[in-house]
mmCIF file of C-alpha atoms in Angstrom:
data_model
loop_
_atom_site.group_PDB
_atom_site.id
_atom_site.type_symbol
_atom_site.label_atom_id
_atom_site.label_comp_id
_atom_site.label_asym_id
_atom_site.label_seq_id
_atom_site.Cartn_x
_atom_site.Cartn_y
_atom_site.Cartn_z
ATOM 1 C CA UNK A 1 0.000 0.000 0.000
ATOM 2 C CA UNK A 2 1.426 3.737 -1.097
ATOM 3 C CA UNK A 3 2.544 5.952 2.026
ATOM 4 C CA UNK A 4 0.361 8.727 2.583
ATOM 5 C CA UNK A 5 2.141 11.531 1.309
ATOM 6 C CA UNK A 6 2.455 13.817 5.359
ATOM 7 C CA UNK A 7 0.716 16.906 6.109
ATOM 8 C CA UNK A 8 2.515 17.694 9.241
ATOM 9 C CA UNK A 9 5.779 17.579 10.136
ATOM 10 C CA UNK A 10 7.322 18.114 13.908
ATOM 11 C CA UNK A 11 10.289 19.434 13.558
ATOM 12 C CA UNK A 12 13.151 19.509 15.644
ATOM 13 C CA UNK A 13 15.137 22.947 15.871
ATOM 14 C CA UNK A 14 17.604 22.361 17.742
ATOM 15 C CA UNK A 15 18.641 24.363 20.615
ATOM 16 C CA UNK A 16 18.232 27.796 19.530
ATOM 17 C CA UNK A 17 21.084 28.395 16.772
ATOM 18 C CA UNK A 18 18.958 28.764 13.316
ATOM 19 C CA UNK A 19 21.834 26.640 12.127
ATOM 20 C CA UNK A 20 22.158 23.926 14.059
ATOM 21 C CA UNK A 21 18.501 22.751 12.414
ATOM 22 C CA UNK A 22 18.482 20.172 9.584
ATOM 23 C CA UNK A 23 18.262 21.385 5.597
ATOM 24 C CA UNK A 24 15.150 18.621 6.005
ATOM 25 C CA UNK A 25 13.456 21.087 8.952
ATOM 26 C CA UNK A 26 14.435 23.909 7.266
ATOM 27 C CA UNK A 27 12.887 23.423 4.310
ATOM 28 C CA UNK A 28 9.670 22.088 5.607
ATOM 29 C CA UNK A 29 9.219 25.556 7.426
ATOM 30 C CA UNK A 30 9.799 27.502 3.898
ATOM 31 C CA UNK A 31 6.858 25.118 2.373
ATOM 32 C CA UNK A 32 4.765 25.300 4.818
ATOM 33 C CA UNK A 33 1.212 27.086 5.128
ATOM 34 C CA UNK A 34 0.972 27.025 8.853
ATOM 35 C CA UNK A 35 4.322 27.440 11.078
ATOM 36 C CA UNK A 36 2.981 26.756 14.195
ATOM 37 C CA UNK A 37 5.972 27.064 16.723
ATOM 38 C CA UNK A 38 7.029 27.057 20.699
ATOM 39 C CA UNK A 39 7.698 30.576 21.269
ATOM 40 C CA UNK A 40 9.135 30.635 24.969
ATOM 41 C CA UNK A 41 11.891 28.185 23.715
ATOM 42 C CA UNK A 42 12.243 28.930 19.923
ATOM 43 C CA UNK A 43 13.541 31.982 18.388
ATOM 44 C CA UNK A 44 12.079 33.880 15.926
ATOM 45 C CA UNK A 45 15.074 33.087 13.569
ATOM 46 C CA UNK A 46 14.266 29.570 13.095
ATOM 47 C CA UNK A 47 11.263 30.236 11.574
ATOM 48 C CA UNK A 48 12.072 33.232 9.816
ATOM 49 C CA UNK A 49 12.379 31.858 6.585
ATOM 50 C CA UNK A 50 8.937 30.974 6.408
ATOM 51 C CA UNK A 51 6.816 32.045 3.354
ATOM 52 C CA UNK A 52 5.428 35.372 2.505
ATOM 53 C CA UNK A 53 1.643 33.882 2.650
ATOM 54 C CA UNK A 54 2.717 31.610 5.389
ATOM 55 C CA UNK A 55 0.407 31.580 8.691
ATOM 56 C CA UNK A 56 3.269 31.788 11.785
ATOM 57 C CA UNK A 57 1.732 31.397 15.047
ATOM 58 C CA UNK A 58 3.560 31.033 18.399
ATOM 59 C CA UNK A 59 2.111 28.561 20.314
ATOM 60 C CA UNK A 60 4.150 29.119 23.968
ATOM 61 C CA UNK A 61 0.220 30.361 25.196
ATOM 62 C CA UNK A 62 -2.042 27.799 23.339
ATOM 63 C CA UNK A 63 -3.437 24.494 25.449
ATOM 64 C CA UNK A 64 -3.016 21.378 23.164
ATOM 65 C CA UNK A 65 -6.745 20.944 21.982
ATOM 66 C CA UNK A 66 -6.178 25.014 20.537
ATOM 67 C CA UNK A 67 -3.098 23.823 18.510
ATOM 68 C CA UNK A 68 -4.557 20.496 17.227
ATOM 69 C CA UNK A 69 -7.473 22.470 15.980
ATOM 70 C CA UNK A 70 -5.126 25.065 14.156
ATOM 71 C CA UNK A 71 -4.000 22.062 12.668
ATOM 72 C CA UNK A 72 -7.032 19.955 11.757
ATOM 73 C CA UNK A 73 -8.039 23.530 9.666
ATOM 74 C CA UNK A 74 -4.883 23.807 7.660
ATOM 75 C CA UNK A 75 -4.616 20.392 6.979
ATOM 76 C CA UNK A 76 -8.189 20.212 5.352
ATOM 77 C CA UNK A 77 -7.781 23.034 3.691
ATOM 78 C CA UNK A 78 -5.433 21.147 1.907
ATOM 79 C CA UNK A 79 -2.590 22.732 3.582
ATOM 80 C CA UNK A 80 1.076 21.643 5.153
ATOM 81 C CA UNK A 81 2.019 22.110 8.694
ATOM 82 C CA UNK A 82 5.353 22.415 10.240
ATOM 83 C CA UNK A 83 4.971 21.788 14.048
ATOM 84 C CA UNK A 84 8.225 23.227 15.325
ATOM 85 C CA UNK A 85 9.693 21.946 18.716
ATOM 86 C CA UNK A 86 12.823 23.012 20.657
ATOM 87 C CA UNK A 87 15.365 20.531 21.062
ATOM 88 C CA UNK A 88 14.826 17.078 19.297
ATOM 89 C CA UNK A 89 11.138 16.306 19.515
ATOM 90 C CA UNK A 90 11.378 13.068 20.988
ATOM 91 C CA UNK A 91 12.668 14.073 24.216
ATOM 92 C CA UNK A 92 10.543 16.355 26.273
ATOM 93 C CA UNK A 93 8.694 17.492 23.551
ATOM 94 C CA UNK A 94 4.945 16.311 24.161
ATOM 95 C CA UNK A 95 4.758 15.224 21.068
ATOM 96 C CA UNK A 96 3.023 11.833 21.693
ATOM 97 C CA UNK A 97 -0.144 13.265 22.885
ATOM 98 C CA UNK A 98 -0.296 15.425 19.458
ATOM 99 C CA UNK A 99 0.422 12.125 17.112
ATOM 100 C CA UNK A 100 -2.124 10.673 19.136
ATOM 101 C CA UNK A 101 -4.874 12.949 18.107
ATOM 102 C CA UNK A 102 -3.526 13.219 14.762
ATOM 103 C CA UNK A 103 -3.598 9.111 14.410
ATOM 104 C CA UNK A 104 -7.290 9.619 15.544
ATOM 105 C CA UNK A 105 -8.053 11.364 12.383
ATOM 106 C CA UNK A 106 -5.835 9.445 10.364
ATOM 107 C CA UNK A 107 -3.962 12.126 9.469
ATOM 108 C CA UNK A 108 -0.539 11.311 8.209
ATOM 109 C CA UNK A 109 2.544 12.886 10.146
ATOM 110 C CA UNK A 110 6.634 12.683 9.787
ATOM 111 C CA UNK A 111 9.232 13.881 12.757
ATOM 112 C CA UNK A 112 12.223 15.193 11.612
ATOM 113 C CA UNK A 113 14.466 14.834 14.805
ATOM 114 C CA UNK A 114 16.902 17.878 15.691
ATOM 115 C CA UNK A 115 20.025 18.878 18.006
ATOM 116 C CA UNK A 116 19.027 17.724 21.568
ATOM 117 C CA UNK A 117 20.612 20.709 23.629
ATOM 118 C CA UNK A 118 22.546 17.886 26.282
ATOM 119 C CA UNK A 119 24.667 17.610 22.670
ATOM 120 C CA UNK A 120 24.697 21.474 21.654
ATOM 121 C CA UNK A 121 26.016 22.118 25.169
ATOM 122 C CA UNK A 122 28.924 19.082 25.162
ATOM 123 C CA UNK A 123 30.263 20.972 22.063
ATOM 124 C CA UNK A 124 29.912 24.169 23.419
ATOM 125 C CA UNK A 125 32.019 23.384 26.474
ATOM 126 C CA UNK A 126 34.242 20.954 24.405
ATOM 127 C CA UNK A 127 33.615 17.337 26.338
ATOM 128 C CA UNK A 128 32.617 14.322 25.871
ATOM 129 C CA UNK A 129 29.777 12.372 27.820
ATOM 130 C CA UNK A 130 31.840 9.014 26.844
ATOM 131 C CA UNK A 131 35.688 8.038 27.508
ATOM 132 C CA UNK A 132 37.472 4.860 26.831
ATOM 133 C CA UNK A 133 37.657 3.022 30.614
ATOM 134 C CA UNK A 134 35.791 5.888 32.585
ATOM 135 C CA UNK A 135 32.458 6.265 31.180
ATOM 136 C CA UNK A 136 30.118 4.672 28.317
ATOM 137 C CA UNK A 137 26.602 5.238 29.420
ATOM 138 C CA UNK A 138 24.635 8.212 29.081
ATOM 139 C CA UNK A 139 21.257 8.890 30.881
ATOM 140 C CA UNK A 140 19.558 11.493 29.601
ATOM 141 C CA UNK A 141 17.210 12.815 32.873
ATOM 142 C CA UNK A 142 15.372 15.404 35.242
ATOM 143 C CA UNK A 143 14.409 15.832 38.553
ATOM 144 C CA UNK A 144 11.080 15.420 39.887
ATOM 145 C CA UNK A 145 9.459 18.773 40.458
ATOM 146 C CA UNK A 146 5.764 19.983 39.178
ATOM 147 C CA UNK A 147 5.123 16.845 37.333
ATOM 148 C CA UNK A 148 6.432 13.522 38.770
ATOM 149 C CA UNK A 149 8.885 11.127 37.459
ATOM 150 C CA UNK A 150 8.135 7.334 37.762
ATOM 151 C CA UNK A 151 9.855 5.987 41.027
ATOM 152 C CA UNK A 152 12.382 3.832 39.455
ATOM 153 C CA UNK A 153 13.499 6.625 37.530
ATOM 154 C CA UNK A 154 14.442 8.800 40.854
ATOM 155 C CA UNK A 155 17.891 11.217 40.295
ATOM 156 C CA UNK A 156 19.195 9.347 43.223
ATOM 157 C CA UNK A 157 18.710 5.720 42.136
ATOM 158 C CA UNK A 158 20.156 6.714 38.380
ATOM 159 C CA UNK A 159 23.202 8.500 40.069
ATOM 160 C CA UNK A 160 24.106 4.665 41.319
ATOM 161 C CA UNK A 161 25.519 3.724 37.957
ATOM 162 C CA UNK A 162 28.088 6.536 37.906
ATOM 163 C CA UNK A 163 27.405 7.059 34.311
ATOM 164 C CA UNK A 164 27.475 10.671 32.606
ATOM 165 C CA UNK A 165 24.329 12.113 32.840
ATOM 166 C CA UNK A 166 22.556 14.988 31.494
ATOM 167 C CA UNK A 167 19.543 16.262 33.826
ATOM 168 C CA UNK A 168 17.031 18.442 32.617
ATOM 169 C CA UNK A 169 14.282 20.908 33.338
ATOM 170 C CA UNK A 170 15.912 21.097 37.084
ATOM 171 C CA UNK A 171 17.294 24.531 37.292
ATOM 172 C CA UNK A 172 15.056 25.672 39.953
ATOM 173 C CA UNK A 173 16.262 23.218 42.025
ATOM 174 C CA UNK A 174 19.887 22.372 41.946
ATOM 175 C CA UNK A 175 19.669 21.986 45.525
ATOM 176 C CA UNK A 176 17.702 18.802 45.099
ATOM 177 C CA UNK A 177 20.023 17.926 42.385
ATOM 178 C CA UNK A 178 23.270 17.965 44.271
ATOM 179 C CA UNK A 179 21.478 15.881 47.223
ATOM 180 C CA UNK A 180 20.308 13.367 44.811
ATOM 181 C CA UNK A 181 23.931 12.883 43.184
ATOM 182 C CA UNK A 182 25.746 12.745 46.739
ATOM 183 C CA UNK A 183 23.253 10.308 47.631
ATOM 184 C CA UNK A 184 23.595 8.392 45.007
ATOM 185 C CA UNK A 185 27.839 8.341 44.944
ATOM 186 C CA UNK A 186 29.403 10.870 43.393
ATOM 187 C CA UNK A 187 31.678 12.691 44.572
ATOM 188 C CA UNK A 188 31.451 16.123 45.130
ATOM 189 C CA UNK A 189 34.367 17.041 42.923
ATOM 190 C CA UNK A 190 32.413 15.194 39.979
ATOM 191 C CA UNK A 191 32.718 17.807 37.160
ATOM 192 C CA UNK A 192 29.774 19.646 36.066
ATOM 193 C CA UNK A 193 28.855 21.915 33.054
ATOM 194 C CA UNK A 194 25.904 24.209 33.484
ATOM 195 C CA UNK A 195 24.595 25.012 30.068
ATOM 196 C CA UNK A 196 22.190 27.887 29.871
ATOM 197 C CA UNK A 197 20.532 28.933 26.413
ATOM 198 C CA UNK A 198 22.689 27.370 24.602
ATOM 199 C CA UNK A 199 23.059 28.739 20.624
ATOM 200 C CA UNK A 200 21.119 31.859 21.981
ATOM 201 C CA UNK A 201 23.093 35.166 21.919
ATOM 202 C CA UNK A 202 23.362 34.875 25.303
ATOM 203 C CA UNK A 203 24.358 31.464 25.636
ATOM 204 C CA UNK A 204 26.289 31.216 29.218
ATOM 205 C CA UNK A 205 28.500 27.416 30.209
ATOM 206 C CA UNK A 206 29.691 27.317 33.030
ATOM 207 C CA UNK A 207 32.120 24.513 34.360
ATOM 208 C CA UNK A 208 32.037 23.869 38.426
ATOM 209 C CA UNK A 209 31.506 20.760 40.396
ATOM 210 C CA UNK A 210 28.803 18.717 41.924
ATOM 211 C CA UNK A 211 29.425 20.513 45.315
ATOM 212 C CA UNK A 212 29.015 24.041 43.614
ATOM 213 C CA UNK A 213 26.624 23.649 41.404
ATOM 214 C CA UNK A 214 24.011 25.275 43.894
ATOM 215 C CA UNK A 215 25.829 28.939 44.617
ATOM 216 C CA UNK A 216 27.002 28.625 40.852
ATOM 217 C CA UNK A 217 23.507 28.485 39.234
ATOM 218 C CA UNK A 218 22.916 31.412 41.623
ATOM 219 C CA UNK A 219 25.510 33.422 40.976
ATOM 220 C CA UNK A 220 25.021 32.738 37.019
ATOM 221 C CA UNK A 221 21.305 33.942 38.208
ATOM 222 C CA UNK A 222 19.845 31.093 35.182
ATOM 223 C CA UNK A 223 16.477 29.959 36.343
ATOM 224 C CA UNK A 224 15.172 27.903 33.188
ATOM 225 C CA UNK A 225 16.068 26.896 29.487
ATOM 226 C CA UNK A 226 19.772 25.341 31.831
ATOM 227 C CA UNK A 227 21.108 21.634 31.320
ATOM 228 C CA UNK A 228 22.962 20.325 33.600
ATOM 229 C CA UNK A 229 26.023 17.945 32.154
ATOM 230 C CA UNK A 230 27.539 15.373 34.967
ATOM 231 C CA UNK A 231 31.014 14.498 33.618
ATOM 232 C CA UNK A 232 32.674 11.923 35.859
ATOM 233 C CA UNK A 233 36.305 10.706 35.030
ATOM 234 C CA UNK A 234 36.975 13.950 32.838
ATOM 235 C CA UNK A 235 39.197 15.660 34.847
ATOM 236 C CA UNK A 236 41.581 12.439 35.069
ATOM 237 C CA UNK A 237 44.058 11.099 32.876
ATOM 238 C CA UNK A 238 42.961 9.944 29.617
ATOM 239 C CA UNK A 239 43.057 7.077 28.309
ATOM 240 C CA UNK A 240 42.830 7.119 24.555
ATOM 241 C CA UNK A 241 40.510 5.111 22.155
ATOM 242 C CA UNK A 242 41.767 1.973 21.129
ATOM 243 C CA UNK A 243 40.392 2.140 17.757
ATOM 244 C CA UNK A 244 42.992 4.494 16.079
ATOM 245 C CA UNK A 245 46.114 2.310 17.933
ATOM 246 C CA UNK A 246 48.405 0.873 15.155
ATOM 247 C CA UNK A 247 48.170 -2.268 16.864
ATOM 248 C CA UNK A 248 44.299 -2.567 16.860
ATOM 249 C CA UNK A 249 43.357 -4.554 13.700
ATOM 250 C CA UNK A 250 39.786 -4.123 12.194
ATOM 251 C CA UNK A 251 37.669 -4.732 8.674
ATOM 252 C CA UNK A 252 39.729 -1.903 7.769
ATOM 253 C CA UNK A 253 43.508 -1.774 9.014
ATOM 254 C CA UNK A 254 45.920 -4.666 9.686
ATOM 255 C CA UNK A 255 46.973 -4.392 13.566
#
């Protein structure tokens, strides 16, 4: 059976820099008839190159029953949508509850994913989440606050594997965020990065520690739109990657 060819497209823009967004996201916004984007945590640039007879509407004030009904018009006019999200739309994005009305009306969608900003902010402040002997796991995370996290999934019982993390939407409580690491074994000299609007002109990262992240989020004065980056092992001495050693054979080098 032939695709469907989609109608609406969530689109990842990355973490604010207009060109850290795929050609692919980019281009949908230019065709589209409705950009219909998150305000509060995209900039205007992103979807500036949207067409002349283009309908652009922030969405940062709109419940999700006001946007899906934006879109149900556009799309039965005949129209194409461009549903832009901050980020990569698969991680924090609430996008499932929007494919889930759109699957409802059996109206044919695409994601096109984007620059998570736990990435955009390990470039900016030149690290790496992963190092030969020290660290190969990421979790990707965020303390419980105004909505709940499911109890297995607790800052304190993910800080037990030791493994990099990058913890989200917890800036207004890095209190609660240094407990929960301590608690759960790091040490307090653990680095930390603390990533705030990053690709934004006023981008600020900020390197500290586990035991300073507290009075440095304060004194940096961030209160939202911050990831935090735990880096452990990447203050000690490396230990470089095996795969570029002359003696390390693979499919494509004798050892």
């Amino acid at each position: 059976m032939k695709k469907k060819r989609s109608q609406v497209y969530f689109i990842g823009a990355g973490p604010g820099d207009p060109e850290l967004m795929t050609l692919k996201g980019h281009r949908c916004i230019m065709e589209a008839d409705l950009v219909l984007y998150a305000g509060s945590l995209v900039p205007k640039e992103v979807v500036a190159d949207a067409g002349r007879d283009a309908r652009v509407v922030d969405s940062s004030s709109m419940t999700l029953h006001e946007t899906h009904a934006m879109i149900l018009e556009t799309v039965r006019s005949g129209g194409l949508v461009a549903r832009v999200h901050t980020g990569d739309p698969s991680l924090y994005g609430a996008v499932k509850e929007q494919m889930v009305l759109l699957d409802r009306e059996d109206i044919p969608y695409e994601v096109i994913p984007g620059v998570s900003v736990a990435f955009a902010a390990a470039a900016a402040a030149r690290v790496s989440f992963t190092l030969p002997e020290k660290a190969q796991t990421l979790i990707l995370t965020r303390l419980a606050g105004r909505t709940p996290v499911p109890d297995r999934e607790q800052l304190e019982a993910l800080a037990r594997h030791h493994a990099s993390l990058a913890i989200y939407l917890s800036t207004g409580n890095p209190e609660g965020v240094t407990e929960a690491l301590l608690a759960g074994g790091y040490s307090g000299d653990t680095p930390v990065v603390v990533a705030y609007r990053v690709g934004w002109p006023d981008e600020q990262v900020i390197a500290c520690q586990i035991s300073t992240l507290t009075e440095t989020v304060s004194r940096a004065g961030v209160r939202r739109q911050t990831v935090f980056l735990i880096l452990p092992g990447q203050n000690e001495d490396p230990v470089f990657s095996r795969l570029y050693s002359p003696e390390f054979a693979h499919g494509f080098r004798s050892g």
